[in-house]
Tab-separated table of C-alpha atoms and ligand atoms in Angstrom:
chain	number	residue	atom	x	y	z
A	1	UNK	CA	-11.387	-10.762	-9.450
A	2	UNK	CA	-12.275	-7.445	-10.313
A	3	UNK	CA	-10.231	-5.545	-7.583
A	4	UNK	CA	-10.866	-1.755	-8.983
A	5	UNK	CA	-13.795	0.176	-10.387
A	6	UNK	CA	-13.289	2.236	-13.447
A	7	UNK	CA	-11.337	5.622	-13.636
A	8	UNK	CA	-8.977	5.746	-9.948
A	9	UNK	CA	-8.127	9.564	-10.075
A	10	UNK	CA	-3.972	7.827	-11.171
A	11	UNK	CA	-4.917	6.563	-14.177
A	12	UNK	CA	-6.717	9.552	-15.745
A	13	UNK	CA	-3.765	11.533	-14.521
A	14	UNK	CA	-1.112	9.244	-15.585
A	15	UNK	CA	-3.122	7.720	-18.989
A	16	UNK	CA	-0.637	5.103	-20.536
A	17	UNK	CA	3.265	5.628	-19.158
A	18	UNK	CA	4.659	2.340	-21.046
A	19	UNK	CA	3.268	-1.002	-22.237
A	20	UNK	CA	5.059	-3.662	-22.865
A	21	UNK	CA	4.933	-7.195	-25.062
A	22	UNK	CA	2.936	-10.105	-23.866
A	23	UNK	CA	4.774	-13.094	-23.770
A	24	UNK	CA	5.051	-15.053	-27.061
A	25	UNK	CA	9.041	-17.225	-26.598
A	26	UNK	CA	9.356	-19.708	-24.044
A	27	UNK	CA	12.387	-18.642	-21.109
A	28	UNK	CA	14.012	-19.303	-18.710
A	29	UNK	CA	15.491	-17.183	-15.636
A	30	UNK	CA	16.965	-16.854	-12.062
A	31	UNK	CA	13.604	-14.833	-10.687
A	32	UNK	CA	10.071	-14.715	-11.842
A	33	UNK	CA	8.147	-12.232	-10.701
A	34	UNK	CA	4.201	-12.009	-11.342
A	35	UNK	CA	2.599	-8.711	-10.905
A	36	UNK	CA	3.538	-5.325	-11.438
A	37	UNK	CA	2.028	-3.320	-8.894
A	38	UNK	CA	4.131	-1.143	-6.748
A	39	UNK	CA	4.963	-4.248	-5.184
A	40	UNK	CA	6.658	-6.442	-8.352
A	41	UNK	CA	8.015	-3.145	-9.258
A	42	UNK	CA	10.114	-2.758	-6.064
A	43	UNK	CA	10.906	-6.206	-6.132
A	44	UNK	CA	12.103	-6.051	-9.706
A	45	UNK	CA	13.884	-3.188	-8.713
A	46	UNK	CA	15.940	-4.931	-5.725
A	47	UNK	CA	16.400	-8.203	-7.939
A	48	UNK	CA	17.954	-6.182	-10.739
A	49	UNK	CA	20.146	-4.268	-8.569
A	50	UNK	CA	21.544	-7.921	-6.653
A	51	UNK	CA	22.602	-9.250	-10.712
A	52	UNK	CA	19.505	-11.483	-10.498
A	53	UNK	CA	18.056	-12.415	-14.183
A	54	UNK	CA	14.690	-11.399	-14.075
A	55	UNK	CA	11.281	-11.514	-15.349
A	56	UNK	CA	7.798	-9.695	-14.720
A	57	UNK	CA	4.764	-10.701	-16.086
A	58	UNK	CA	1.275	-9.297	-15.456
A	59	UNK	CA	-2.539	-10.467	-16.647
A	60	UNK	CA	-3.035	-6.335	-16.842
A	61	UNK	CA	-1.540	-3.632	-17.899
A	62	UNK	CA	1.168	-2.462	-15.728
A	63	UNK	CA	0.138	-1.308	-12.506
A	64	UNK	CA	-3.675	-2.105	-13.596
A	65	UNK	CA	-4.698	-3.629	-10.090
A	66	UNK	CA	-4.597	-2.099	-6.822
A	67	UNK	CA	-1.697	-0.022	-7.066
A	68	UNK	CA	-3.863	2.447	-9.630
A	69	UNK	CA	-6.389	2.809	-7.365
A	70	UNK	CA	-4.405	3.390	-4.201
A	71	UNK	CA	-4.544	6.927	-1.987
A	72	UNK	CA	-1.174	5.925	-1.200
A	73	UNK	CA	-0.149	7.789	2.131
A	74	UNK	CA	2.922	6.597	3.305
A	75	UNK	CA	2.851	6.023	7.255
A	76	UNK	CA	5.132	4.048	9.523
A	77	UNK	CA	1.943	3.798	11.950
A	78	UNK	CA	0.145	0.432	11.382
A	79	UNK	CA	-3.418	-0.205	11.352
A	80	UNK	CA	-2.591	-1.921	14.560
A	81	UNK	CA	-1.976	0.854	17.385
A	82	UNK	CA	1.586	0.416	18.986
A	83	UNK	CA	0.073	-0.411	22.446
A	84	UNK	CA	-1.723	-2.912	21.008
A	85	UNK	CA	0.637	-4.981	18.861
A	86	UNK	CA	3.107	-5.051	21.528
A	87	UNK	CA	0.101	-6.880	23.353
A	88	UNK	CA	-0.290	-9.181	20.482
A	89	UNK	CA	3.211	-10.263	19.101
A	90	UNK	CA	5.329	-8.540	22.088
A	91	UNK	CA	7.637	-5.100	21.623
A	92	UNK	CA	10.427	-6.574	19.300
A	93	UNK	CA	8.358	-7.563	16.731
A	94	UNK	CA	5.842	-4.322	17.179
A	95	UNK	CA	8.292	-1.452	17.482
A	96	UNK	CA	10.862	-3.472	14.468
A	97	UNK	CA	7.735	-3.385	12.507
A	98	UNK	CA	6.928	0.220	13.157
A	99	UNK	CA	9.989	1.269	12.572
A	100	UNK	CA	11.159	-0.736	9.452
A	101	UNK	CA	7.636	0.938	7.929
A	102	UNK	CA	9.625	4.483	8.825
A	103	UNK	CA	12.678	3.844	7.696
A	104	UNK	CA	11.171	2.467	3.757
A	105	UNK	CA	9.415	5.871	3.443
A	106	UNK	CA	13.249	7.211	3.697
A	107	UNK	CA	14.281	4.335	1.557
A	108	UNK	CA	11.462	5.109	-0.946
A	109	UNK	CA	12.205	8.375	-0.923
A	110	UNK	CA	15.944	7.796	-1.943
A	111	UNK	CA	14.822	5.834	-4.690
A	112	UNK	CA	13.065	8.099	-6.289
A	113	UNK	CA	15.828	10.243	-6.459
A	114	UNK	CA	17.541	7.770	-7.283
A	115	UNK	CA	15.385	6.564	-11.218
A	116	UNK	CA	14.547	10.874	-11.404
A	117	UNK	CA	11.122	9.506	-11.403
A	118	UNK	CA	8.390	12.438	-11.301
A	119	UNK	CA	5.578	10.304	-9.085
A	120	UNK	CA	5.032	13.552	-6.866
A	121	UNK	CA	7.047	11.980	-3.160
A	122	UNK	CA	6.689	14.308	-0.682
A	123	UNK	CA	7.773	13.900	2.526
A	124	UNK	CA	4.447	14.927	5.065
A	125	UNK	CA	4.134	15.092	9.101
A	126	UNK	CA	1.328	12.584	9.905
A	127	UNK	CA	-1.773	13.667	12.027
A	128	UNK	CA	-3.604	10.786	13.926
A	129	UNK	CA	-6.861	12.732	15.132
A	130	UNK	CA	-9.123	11.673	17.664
A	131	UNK	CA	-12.689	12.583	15.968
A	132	UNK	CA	-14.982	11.911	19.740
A	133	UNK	CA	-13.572	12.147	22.743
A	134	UNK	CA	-13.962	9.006	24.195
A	135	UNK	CA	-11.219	7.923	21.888
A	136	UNK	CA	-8.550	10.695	24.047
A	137	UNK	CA	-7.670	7.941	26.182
A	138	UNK	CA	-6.798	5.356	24.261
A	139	UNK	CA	-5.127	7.407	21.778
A	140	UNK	CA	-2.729	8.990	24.659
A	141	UNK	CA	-2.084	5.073	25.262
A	142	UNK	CA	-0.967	4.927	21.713
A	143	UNK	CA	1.048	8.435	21.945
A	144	UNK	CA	3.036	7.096	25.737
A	145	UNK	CA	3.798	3.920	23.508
A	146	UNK	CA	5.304	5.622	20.928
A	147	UNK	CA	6.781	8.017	22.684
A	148	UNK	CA	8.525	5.281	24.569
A	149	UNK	CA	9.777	3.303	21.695
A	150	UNK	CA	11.503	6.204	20.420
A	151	UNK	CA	9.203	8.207	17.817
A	152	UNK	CA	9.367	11.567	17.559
A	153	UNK	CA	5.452	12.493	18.604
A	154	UNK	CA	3.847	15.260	19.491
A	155	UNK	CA	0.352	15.007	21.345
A	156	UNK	CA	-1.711	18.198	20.046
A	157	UNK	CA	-4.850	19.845	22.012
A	158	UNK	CA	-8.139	20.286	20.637
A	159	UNK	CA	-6.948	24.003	20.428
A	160	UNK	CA	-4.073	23.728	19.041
A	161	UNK	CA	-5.619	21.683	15.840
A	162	UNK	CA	-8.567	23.972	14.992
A	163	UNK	CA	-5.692	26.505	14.830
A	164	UNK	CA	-3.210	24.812	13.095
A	165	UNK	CA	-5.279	23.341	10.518
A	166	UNK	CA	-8.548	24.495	11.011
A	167	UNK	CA	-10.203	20.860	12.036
A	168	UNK	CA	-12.073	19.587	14.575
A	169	UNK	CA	-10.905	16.849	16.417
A	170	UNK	CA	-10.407	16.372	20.241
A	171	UNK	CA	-7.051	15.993	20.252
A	172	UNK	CA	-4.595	14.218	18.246
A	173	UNK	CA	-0.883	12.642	17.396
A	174	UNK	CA	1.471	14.374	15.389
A	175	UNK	CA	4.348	12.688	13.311
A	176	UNK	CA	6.942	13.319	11.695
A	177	UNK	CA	8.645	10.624	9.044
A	178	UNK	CA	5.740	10.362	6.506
A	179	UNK	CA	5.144	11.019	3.089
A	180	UNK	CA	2.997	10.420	-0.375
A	181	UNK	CA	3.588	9.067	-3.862
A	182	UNK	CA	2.008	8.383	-6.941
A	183	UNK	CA	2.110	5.002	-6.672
A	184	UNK	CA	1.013	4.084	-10.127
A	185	UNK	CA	3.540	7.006	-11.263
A	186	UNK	CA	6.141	5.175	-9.450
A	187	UNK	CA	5.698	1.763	-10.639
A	188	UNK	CA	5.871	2.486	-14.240
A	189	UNK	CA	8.884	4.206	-13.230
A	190	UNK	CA	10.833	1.618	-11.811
A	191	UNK	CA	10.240	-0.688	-14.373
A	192	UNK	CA	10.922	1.323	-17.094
A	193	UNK	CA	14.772	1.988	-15.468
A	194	UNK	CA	14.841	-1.415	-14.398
A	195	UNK	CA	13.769	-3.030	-18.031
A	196	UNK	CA	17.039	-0.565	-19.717
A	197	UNK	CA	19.140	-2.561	-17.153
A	198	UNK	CA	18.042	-5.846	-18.696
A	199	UNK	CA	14.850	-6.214	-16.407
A	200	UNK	CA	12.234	-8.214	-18.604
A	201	UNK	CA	8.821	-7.058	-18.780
A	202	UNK	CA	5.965	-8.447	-20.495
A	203	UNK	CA	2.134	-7.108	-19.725
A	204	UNK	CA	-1.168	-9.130	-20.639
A	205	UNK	CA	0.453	-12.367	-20.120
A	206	UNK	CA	-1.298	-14.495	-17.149
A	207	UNK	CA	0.292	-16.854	-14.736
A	208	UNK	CA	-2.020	-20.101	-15.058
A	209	UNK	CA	-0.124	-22.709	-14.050
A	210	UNK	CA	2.501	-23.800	-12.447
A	211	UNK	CA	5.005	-27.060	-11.946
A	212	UNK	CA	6.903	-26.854	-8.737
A	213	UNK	CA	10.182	-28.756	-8.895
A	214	UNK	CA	12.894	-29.485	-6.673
A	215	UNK	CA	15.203	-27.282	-8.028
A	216	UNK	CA	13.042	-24.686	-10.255
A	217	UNK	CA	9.269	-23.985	-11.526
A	218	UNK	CA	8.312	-24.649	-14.809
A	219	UNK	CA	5.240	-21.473	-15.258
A	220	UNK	CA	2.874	-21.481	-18.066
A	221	UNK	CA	1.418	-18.482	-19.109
A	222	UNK	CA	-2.056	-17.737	-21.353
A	223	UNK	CA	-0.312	-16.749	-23.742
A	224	UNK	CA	1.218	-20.345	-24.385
A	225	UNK	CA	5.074	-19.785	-23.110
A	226	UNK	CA	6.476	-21.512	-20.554
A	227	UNK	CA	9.103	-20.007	-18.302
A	228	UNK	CA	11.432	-21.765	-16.373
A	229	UNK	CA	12.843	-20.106	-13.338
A	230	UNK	CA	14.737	-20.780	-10.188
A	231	UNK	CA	12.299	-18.873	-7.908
A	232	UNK	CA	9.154	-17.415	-8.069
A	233	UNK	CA	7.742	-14.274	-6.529
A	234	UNK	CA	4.491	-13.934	-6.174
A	235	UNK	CA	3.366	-9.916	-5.529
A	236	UNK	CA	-0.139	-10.687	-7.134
A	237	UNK	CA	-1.728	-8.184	-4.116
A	238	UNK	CA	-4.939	-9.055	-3.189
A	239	UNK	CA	-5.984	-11.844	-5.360
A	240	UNK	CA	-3.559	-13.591	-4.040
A	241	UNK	CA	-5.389	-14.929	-1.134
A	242	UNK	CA	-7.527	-17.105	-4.093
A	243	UNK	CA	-4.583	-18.995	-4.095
A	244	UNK	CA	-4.057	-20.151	-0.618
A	245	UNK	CA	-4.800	-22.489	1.102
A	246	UNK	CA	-5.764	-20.362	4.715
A	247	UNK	CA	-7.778	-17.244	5.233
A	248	UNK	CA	-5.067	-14.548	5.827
A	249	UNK	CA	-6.882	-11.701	4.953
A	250	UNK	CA	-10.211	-10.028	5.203
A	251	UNK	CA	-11.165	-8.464	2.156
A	252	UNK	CA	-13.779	-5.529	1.812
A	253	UNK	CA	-14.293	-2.326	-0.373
A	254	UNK	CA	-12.990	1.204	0.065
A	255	UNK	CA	-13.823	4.223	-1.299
A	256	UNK	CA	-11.567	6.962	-2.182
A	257	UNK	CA	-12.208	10.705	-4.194
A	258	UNK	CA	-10.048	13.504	-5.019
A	259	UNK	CA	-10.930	17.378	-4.854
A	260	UNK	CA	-10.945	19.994	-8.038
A	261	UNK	CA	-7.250	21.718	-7.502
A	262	UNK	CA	-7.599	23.935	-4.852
A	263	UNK	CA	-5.094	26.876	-4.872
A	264	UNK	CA	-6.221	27.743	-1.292
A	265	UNK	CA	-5.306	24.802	0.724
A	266	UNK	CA	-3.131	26.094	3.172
A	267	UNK	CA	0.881	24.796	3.865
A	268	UNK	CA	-0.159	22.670	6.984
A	269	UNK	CA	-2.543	20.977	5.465
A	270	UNK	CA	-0.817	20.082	2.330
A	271	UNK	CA	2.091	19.014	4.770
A	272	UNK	CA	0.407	16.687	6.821
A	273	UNK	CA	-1.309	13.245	6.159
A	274	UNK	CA	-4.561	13.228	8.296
A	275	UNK	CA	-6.294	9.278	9.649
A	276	UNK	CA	-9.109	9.443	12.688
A	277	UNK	CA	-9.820	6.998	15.401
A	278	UNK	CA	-13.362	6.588	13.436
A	279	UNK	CA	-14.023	2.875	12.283
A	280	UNK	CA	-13.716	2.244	9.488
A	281	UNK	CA	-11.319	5.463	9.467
A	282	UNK	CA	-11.353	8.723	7.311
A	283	UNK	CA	-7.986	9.873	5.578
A	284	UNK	CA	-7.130	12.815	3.679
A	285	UNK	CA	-3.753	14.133	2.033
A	286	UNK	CA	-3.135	16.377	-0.583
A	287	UNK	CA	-1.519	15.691	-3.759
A	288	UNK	CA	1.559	17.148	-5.734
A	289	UNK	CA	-1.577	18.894	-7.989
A	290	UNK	CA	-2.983	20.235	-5.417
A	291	UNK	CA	-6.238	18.260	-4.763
A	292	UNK	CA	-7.723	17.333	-1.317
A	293	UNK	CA	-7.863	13.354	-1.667
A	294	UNK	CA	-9.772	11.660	0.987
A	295	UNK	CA	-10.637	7.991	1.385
A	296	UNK	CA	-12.488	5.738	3.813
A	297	UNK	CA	-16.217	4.497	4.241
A	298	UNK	CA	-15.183	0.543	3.932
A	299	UNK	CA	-17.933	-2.217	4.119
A	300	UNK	CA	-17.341	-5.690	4.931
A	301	UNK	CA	-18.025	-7.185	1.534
A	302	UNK	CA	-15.776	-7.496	-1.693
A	303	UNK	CA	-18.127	-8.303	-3.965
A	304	UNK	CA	-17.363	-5.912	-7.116
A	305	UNK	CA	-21.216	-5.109	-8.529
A	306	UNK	CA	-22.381	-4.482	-5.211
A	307	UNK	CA	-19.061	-2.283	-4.230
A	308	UNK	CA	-19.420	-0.348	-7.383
A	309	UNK	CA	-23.323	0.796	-6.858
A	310	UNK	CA	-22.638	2.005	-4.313
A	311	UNK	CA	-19.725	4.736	-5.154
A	312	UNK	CA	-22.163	7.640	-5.622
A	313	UNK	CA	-23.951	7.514	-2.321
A	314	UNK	CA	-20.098	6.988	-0.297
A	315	UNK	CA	-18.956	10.139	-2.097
A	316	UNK	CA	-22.055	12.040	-0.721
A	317	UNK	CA	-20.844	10.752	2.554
A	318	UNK	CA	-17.297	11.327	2.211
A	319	UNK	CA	-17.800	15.424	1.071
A	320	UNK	CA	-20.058	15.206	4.510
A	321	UNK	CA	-17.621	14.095	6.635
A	322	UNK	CA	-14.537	16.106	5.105
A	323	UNK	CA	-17.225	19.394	5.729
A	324	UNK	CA	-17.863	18.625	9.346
A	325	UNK	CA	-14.120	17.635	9.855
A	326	UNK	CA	-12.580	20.726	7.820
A	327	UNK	CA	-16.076	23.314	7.914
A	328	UNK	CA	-14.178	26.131	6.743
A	329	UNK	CA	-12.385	24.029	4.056
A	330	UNK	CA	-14.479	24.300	0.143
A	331	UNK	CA	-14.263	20.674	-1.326
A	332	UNK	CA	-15.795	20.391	-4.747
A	333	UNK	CA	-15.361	16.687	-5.859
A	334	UNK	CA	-13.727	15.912	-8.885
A	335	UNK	CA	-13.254	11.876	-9.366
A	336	UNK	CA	-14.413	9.400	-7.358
A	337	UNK	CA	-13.446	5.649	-7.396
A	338	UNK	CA	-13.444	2.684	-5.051
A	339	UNK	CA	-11.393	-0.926	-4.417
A	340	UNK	CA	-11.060	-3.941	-3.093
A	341	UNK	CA	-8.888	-3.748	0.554
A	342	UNK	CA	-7.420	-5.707	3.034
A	343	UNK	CA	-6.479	-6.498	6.257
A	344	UNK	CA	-4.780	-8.658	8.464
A	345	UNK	CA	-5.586	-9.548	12.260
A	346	UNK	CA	-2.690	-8.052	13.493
A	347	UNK	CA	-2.289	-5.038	10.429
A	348	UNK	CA	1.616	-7.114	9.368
A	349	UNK	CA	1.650	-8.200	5.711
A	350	UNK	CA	2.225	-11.760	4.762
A	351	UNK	CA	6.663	-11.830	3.087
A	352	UNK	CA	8.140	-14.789	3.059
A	353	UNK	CA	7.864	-18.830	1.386
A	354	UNK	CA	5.054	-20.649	2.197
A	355	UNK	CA	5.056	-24.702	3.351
A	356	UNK	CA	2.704	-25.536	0.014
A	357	UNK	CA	4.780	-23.793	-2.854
A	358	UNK	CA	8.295	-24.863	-3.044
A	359	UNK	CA	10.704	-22.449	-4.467
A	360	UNK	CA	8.736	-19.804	-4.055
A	361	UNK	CA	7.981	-16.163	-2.140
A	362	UNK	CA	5.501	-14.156	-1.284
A	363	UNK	CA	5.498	-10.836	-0.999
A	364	UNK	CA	1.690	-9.862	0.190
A	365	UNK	CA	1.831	-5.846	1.951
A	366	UNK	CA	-1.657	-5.915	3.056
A	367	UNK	CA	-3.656	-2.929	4.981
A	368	UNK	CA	-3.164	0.452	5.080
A	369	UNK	CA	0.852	0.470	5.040
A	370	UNK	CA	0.781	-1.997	1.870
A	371	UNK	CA	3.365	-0.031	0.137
A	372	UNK	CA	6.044	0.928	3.420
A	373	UNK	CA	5.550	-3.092	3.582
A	374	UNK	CA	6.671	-3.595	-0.201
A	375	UNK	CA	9.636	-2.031	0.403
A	376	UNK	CA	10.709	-4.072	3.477
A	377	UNK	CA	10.131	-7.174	1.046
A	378	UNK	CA	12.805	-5.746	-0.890
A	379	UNK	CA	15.497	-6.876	1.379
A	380	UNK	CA	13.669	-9.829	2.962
A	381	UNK	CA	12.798	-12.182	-0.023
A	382	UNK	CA	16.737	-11.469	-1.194
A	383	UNK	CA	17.914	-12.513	2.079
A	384	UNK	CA	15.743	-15.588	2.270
A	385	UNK	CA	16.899	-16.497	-1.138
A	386	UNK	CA	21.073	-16.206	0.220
A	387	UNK	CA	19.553	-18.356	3.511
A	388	UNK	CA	19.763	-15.638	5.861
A	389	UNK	CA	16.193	-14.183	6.768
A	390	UNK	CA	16.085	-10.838	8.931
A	391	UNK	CA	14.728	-11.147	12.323
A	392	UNK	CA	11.258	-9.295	10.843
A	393	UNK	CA	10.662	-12.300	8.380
A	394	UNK	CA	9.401	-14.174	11.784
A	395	UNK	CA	6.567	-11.921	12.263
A	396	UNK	CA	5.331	-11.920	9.038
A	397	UNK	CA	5.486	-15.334	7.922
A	398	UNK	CA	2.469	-17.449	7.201
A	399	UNK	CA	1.005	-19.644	9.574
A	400	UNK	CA	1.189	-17.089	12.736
B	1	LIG	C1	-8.650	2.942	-2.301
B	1	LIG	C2	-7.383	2.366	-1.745
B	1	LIG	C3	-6.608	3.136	-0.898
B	1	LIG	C4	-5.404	2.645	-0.413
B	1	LIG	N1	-4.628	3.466	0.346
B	1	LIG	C5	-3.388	3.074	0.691
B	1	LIG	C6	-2.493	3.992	1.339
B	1	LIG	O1	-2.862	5.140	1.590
B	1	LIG	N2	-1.251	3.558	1.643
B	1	LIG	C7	-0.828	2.291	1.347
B	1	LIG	O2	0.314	1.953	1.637
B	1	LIG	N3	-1.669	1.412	0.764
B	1	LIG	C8	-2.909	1.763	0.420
B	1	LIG	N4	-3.736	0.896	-0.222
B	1	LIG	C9	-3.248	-0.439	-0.455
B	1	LIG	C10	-2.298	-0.437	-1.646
B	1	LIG	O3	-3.007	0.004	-2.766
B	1	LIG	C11	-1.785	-1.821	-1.887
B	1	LIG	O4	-1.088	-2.269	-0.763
B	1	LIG	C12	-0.809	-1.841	-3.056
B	1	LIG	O5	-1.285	-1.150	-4.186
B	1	LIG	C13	-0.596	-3.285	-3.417
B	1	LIG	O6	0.299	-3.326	-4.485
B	1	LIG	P1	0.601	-4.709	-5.121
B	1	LIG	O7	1.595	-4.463	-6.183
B	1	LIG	O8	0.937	-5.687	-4.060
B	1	LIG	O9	-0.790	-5.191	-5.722
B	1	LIG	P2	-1.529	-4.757	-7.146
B	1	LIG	O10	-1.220	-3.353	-7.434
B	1	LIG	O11	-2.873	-5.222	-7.048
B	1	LIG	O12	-0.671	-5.629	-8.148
B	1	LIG	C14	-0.831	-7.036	-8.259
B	1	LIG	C15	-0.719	-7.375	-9.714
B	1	LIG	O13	-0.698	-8.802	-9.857
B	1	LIG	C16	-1.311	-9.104	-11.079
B	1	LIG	N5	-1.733	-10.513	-11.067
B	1	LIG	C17	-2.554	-11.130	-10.178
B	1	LIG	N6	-2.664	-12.441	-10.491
B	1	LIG	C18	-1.918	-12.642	-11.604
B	1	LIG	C19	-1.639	-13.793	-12.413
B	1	LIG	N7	-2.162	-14.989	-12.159
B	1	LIG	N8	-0.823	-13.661	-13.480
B	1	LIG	C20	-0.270	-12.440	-13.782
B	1	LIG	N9	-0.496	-11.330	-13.041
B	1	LIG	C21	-1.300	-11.432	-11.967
B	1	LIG	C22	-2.492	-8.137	-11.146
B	1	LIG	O14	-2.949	-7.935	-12.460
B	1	LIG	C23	-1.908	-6.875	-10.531
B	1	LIG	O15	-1.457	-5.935	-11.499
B	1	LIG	C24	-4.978	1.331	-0.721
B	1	LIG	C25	-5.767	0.544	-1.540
B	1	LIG	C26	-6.955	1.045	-2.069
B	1	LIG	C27	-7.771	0.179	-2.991
């Protein structure tokens, strides 16, 4: 599956951080991991740290898939409004979720303190606009709700936005607890402290097979090794759903640019993360460089040819809509890329074992808060493993 087009804005930046060996030996180990995204890097991370012997292989080169091609805002908020989960799956499960996703930007945060890595975290309010104003309404809905289960939200005034930032929106939510990373920064990161602390890493080396026995997998690899671990933990992002058995995802393509450096972006805007009410919604943040990146215009297809013609025509579109947002704002375009995306019916990601795959975990952060949903894996697949799943595992297991 070709998940990416060519170029995401991280991987000029970045180029090549570390590569690593494919597999040649055949091994064996407590925990095999298989992808190194931001997700397999956080899990490697939390493995390592617990005295787990582990291993991480990947078919790319590290952090290759979505996780170089990611806008990465970091947002407690879910895809799915408060008011409305708590319809769906009732207030525990909603307002845990919500607030699990704010408390891993904190954790995140820590952690990159933490490995000294230089990915760019910066810790951002969060602006949820209204951009007509039929959408007021429902969006106060969504600001009582939140308001009620304990966030710290402010509801802004047409007014007050065009002043504060200059945009035009009919009203809005504002946030505190969010943030941005370089996700592809970070990954590299974390698995280059993790592989000094006996982490082992090994890139171009595809999982194609695997023998699921009572008490471990037996996992061949392209490269002709076979590796014989306890567990398994699958973080293979997107293309994981090729695997399952069930539809638990609907997959489509998003489009995503990033500005020249612009030296006269002012403070609030380079301190907030901005998402409208629009479907399928516009998002902008700024990065540590200071660029304008903006991402949005999804279509309901994954299909990679058809995704990729169409990248010059949805940057047109996205400079339109960042000029009649932000009119006073000058955007001059400097890379443009698209992915594959996905989400879930009720915006949760899918952590946890699955009925058909014995001995093994997935850890599958899907939608717009894939990466605050990585890090809750951290401590859920861990506490599966000891026997004692976390009250959150039950709303993101499969077969909900
Ligand atoms: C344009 C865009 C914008 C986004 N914006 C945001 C955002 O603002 N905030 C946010 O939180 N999320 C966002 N996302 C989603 C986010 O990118 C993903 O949630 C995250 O990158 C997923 O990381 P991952 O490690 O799970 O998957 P990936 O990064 O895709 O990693 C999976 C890895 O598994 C490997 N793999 C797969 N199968 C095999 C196999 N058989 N053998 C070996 N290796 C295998 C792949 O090569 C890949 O490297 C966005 C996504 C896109 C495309």
């Amino acid at each position: 599956m070709d998940i990416r087009s060519n170029e995401p804005f991280w991987l000029v930046k970045n180029g090549l951080l570390h590569t690593y060996p494919s597999l040649r030996d055949h091994l064996s180990c407590d925990i095999l991991i298989v992808g190194s995204g931001i997700t397999g890097a956080l899990m490697a991370h939390s493995f390592i740290e617990k005295g787990f012997d582990t291993v991480l292989i990947d078919k790319r080169e590290i952090a290759n898939g979505s996780s170089s091609a990611t806008t990465s805002m970091l947002q407690y908020e879910i895809d799915v409004p408060l008011y409305e989960l708590i319809e769906m799956i009732g207030a525990q499960g909603a307002v845990g979720s919500y607030k699990a996703c704010r408390d891993s930007i904190d954790r995140l945060q820590q952690l990159v303190k933490e490995i000294g890595s230089p990915c760019g975290f910066e810790q951002k309010d969060s602006l949820y606009f209204a951009s007509r104003s039929k959408d007021v309404k429902w969006l106060k809905k969504e600001f009582e709700a939140r308001k009620l289960a304990g966030f710290e939200v402010q509801w802004l005034e047409k007014k007050e936005i065009k002043a504060k930032y200059g945009l035009l929106a009919e009203g809005g939510i504002l946030s505190t607890d969010g943030g941005s990373v370089d996700a592809f920064c970070l990954a590299h990161d974390l698995l280059h402290y993790n592989a000094k602390k006996g982490l082992r890493v090994f890139d171009k080396t595809e999982l194609k097979k695997v023998r699921y026995d009572k008490d471990k997998v037996l996992a061949e690899t392209s490269t002709g090794a076979v590796i014989t671990a306890g567990k398994i933990v699958y973080c293979t992002g997107y293309e994981a759903q090729s695997m399952l058995p069930e539809k638990i995802v609907a997959l489509k393509s998003t489009y995503a640019m990033v500005s020249e450096k612009n030296n006269a972006l002012s403070p609030s805007i380079s301190n907030t993360l901005f998402w409208n009410t629009d479907a399928p919604y516009l998002y902008m943040r700024t990065t540590s460089d200071g660029r304008l990146l903006v991402g949005g215009e999804d279509e309901n297809f994954r299909n990679a040819l058809r995704r990729d013609a169409l990248l010059g025509r949805k940057k047109d579109k996205l400079v339109k809509t960042v000029k009649k947002f932000l009119p006073e704002l000058s955007f001059i375009e400097d890379f443009c890329w698209c992915g594959t995306f996905g989400e879930t019916k009720d915006g949760l990601p899918y952590i946890g074992a699955h009925p058909k795959f014995p001995n093994s975990y997935f850890v599958l952060g899907f939608g717009g808060n894939g990466i605050t949903f990585s890090v809750i894996g951290m401590d859920i697949i861990p506490e599966m493993i000891k026997g004692s799943p976390g009250l959150l595992s039950h709303y993101f297991r499969f077969g909900r």
